Structures are given as C-alpha cells and as structure tokens.
C-alpha cells in the first residue's frame, strides 16, 4: 500500500529560518561562493531540515507526532536550493512494508528532489492508526 505523496517547497528563506532555529550557520547553507568553493553544486539545505520535512509528512500519515515510534535515514544526496523566488521541491512518499500484530506499521520512505533520491534507507515505524 502506498501513502499519498507530499511535496514541500524549500527556498533560501527557509534555510535562513532553519539556521536561526538550529544555530547551524555553516556557509554551505547560504553562500553560493563558499558552497562551490568546497565542491558542492551550490547552496544546500541542512540535512536535518530535509529529515524534518520527511518527519512532517510521516506525522501527517500517522495522525500525530507521538505516533512516530522510530525514524532512521541516511543522507544520500544534497538538496540544492537555488537563489530565486521558487527554490526547489522535496517530494516524500511511502510504502507500507509491514503491519505488526502489536499495532505498529513500518514504512519505507522515498524522498526526492529534482528526480534524485536525497535519502537512502529511510524507514519509519508508526503506531497503526485506528
């Protein structure tokens, strides 16, 4: 069973707000000059911000934040965020892998940006909605 895909727009303004909230002001998240100097294709979103977007999707599917029991990902590819008014989009989808007898649902998550997977081995366990 597949869960509905959720799409999240990410702009440079989002990165600035996240940097302020997280305290992560690494210039790879705001300076094209610095990001390209260290070998990145441009400014990239914070990995934990990307993971938080997935968490928002999972919370929606679970019905509540406390329904999320376990959440693991590996970062596979950066989310490059252009310096324009549109930014980029992260699409999050999930497939139900297993529903256990003790009321847990295990999901395999896919998160993509520009058609490329940005997370690998993304798995979540939620309490099965009643």
PDB file of C-alpha atoms in Angstrom, residues 2-122:
ATOM      1  CA  UNK A   2       1.329   3.425  -0.954  1.00  0.00           C
ATOM      2  CA  UNK A   3       0.665   6.562   1.052  1.00  0.00           C
ATOM      3  CA  UNK A   4      -0.092   9.848  -0.741  1.00  0.00           C
ATOM      4  CA  UNK A   5       2.964  11.793  -1.896  1.00  0.00           C
ATOM      5  CA  UNK A   6       3.554  15.077  -0.114  1.00  0.00           C
ATOM      6  CA  UNK A   7       5.513  17.916  -1.699  1.00  0.00           C
ATOM      7  CA  UNK A   8       7.427  20.574   0.229  1.00  0.00           C
ATOM      8  CA  UNK A   9       8.839  23.738  -1.333  1.00  0.00           C
ATOM      9  CA  UNK A  10      12.257  24.758   0.008  1.00  0.00           C
ATOM     10  CA  UNK A  11      13.598  28.285  -0.512  1.00  0.00           C
ATOM     11  CA  UNK A  12      16.655  30.153   0.674  1.00  0.00           C
ATOM     12  CA  UNK A  13      14.392  31.964   3.143  1.00  0.00           C
ATOM     13  CA  UNK A  14      13.510  28.564   4.676  1.00  0.00           C
ATOM     14  CA  UNK A  15      17.227  27.840   5.083  1.00  0.00           C
ATOM     15  CA  UNK A  16      17.774  31.171   6.849  1.00  0.00           C
ATOM     16  CA  UNK A  17      14.876  30.475   9.234  1.00  0.00           C
ATOM     17  CA  UNK A  18      16.145  26.942   9.903  1.00  0.00           C
ATOM     18  CA  UNK A  19      19.683  28.227  10.522  1.00  0.00           C
ATOM     19  CA  UNK A  20      18.305  30.659  13.102  1.00  0.00           C
ATOM     20  CA  UNK A  21      16.276  27.971  14.838  1.00  0.00           C
ATOM     21  CA  UNK A  22      19.025  25.338  14.788  1.00  0.00           C
ATOM     22  CA  UNK A  23      22.082  27.533  15.247  1.00  0.00           C
ATOM     23  CA  UNK A  24      23.689  25.936  12.173  1.00  0.00           C
ATOM     24  CA  UNK A  25      25.077  28.896  10.225  1.00  0.00           C
ATOM     25  CA  UNK A  26      27.516  26.881   8.109  1.00  0.00           C
ATOM     26  CA  UNK A  27      28.019  28.944   4.924  1.00  0.00           C
ATOM     27  CA  UNK A  28      27.264  25.936   2.683  1.00  0.00           C
ATOM     28  CA  UNK A  29      23.630  26.678   3.611  1.00  0.00           C
ATOM     29  CA  UNK A  30      23.646  30.320   2.472  1.00  0.00           C
ATOM     30  CA  UNK A  31      26.702  31.213   0.363  1.00  0.00           C
ATOM     31  CA  UNK A  32      26.974  30.001  -3.238  1.00  0.00           C
ATOM     32  CA  UNK A  33      30.575  31.200  -3.330  1.00  0.00           C
ATOM     33  CA  UNK A  34      31.551  29.135  -0.284  1.00  0.00           C
ATOM     34  CA  UNK A  35      29.457  26.084  -1.263  1.00  0.00           C
ATOM     35  CA  UNK A  36      31.012  25.845  -4.726  1.00  0.00           C
ATOM     36  CA  UNK A  37      34.485  26.508  -3.309  1.00  0.00           C
ATOM     37  CA  UNK A  38      34.172  23.343  -1.182  1.00  0.00           C
ATOM     38  CA  UNK A  39      32.921  21.283  -4.133  1.00  0.00           C
ATOM     39  CA  UNK A  40      29.157  21.461  -3.772  1.00  0.00           C
ATOM     40  CA  UNK A  41      26.925  22.344  -6.734  1.00  0.00           C
ATOM     41  CA  UNK A  42      25.519  25.326  -4.804  1.00  0.00           C
ATOM     42  CA  UNK A  43      23.837  26.153  -1.517  1.00  0.00           C
ATOM     43  CA  UNK A  44      22.329  23.053   0.054  1.00  0.00           C
ATOM     44  CA  UNK A  45      19.584  22.528   2.604  1.00  0.00           C
ATOM     45  CA  UNK A  46      20.542  21.355   6.067  1.00  0.00           C
ATOM     46  CA  UNK A  47      20.303  17.558   6.247  1.00  0.00           C
ATOM     47  CA  UNK A  48      18.260  17.775   9.421  1.00  0.00           C
ATOM     48  CA  UNK A  49      15.888  20.221   7.711  1.00  0.00           C
ATOM     49  CA  UNK A  50      15.347  17.680   4.939  1.00  0.00           C
ATOM     50  CA  UNK A  51      14.757  14.997   7.565  1.00  0.00           C
ATOM     51  CA  UNK A  52      12.283  17.325   9.322  1.00  0.00           C
ATOM     52  CA  UNK A  53      10.270  17.651   6.099  1.00  0.00           C
ATOM     53  CA  UNK A  54      10.046  13.866   5.957  1.00  0.00           C
ATOM     54  CA  UNK A  55       9.030  13.908   9.621  1.00  0.00           C
ATOM     55  CA  UNK A  56       6.237  16.354   8.801  1.00  0.00           C
ATOM     56  CA  UNK A  57       4.929  14.002   6.105  1.00  0.00           C
ATOM     57  CA  UNK A  58       5.152  10.985   8.421  1.00  0.00           C
ATOM     58  CA  UNK A  59       3.371  12.851  11.210  1.00  0.00           C
ATOM     59  CA  UNK A  60       0.556  13.628   8.785  1.00  0.00           C
ATOM     60  CA  UNK A  61       0.247   9.969   7.826  1.00  0.00           C
ATOM     61  CA  UNK A  62       0.460   8.848  11.484  1.00  0.00           C
ATOM     62  CA  UNK A  63      -2.133  11.399  12.601  1.00  0.00           C
ATOM     63  CA  UNK A  64       0.013  12.831  15.426  1.00  0.00           C
ATOM     64  CA  UNK A  65       3.677  13.424  16.254  1.00  0.00           C
ATOM     65  CA  UNK A  66       3.562  10.976  19.147  1.00  0.00           C
ATOM     66  CA  UNK A  67       2.537   8.264  16.695  1.00  0.00           C
ATOM     67  CA  UNK A  68       6.094   8.132  15.350  1.00  0.00           C
ATOM     68  CA  UNK A  69       7.965   5.394  17.214  1.00  0.00           C
ATOM     69  CA  UNK A  70      11.213   5.121  15.218  1.00  0.00           C
ATOM     70  CA  UNK A  71      12.735   7.190  12.394  1.00  0.00           C
ATOM     71  CA  UNK A  72      16.023   6.466  10.585  1.00  0.00           C
ATOM     72  CA  UNK A  73      17.561   7.838   7.391  1.00  0.00           C
ATOM     73  CA  UNK A  74      20.876   8.121   5.603  1.00  0.00           C
ATOM     74  CA  UNK A  75      21.623  11.212   3.611  1.00  0.00           C
ATOM     75  CA  UNK A  76      22.289  10.177   0.010  1.00  0.00           C
ATOM     76  CA  UNK A  77      22.464  13.429  -1.946  1.00  0.00           C
ATOM     77  CA  UNK A  78      22.194  17.108  -1.018  1.00  0.00           C
ATOM     78  CA  UNK A  79      19.106  19.200  -1.664  1.00  0.00           C
ATOM     79  CA  UNK A  80      20.427  22.093  -3.763  1.00  0.00           C
ATOM     80  CA  UNK A  81      18.388  25.266  -3.254  1.00  0.00           C
ATOM     81  CA  UNK A  82      18.672  27.919  -5.986  1.00  0.00           C
ATOM     82  CA  UNK A  83      18.770  31.625  -5.177  1.00  0.00           C
ATOM     83  CA  UNK A  84      15.413  32.547  -6.691  1.00  0.00           C
ATOM     84  CA  UNK A  85      11.821  33.042  -5.587  1.00  0.00           C
ATOM     85  CA  UNK A  86      10.821  29.456  -6.332  1.00  0.00           C
ATOM     86  CA  UNK A  87      13.529  27.390  -4.624  1.00  0.00           C
ATOM     87  CA  UNK A  88      13.143  23.658  -5.107  1.00  0.00           C
ATOM     88  CA  UNK A  89      10.791  20.890  -4.054  1.00  0.00           C
ATOM     89  CA  UNK A  90      11.249  17.793  -1.948  1.00  0.00           C
ATOM     90  CA  UNK A  91       8.725  15.030  -2.626  1.00  0.00           C
ATOM     91  CA  UNK A  92       8.092  12.460   0.091  1.00  0.00           C
ATOM     92  CA  UNK A  93       6.290   9.174  -0.464  1.00  0.00           C
ATOM     93  CA  UNK A  94       5.988   5.965   1.497  1.00  0.00           C
ATOM     94  CA  UNK A  95       5.089   2.325   1.081  1.00  0.00           C
ATOM     95  CA  UNK A  96       3.748   0.218   3.924  1.00  0.00           C
ATOM     96  CA  UNK A  97       6.301  -2.547   4.418  1.00  0.00           C
ATOM     97  CA  UNK A  98       4.680  -4.303   7.379  1.00  0.00           C
ATOM     98  CA  UNK A  99       1.846  -4.058   9.880  1.00  0.00           C
ATOM     99  CA  UNK A 100       2.707  -5.943  13.042  1.00  0.00           C
ATOM    100  CA  UNK A 101       0.415  -7.749  15.458  1.00  0.00           C
ATOM    101  CA  UNK A 102       1.383  -5.314  18.207  1.00  0.00           C
ATOM    102  CA  UNK A 103      -0.093  -2.327  16.330  1.00  0.00           C
ATOM    103  CA  UNK A 104       2.939  -0.915  14.550  1.00  0.00           C
ATOM    104  CA  UNK A 105       3.264  -0.005  10.888  1.00  0.00           C
ATOM    105  CA  UNK A 106       6.674   0.037   9.223  1.00  0.00           C
ATOM    106  CA  UNK A 107       7.093   2.381   6.277  1.00  0.00           C
ATOM    107  CA  UNK A 108       9.770   2.598   3.612  1.00  0.00           C
ATOM    108  CA  UNK A 109      10.198   6.269   2.745  1.00  0.00           C
ATOM    109  CA  UNK A 110      11.340   7.825  -0.521  1.00  0.00           C
ATOM    110  CA  UNK A 111      12.416  11.471  -0.594  1.00  0.00           C
ATOM    111  CA  UNK A 112      13.421  13.028  -3.906  1.00  0.00           C
ATOM    112  CA  UNK A 113      14.493  16.408  -5.226  1.00  0.00           C
ATOM    113  CA  UNK A 114      14.661  17.085  -8.969  1.00  0.00           C
ATOM    114  CA  UNK A 115      14.003  13.371  -9.567  1.00  0.00           C
ATOM    115  CA  UNK A 116      17.006  12.253  -7.485  1.00  0.00           C
ATOM    116  CA  UNK A 117      16.777  10.346  -4.204  1.00  0.00           C
ATOM    117  CA  UNK A 118      18.099  12.516  -1.382  1.00  0.00           C
ATOM    118  CA  UNK A 119      17.708   9.912   1.377  1.00  0.00           C
ATOM    119  CA  UNK A 120      18.512   6.227   1.426  1.00  0.00           C
ATOM    120  CA  UNK A 121      17.487   3.516   3.839  1.00  0.00           C
ATOM    121  CA  UNK A 122      14.725   5.817   5.108  1.00  0.00           C
TER     122      UNK A 122
END
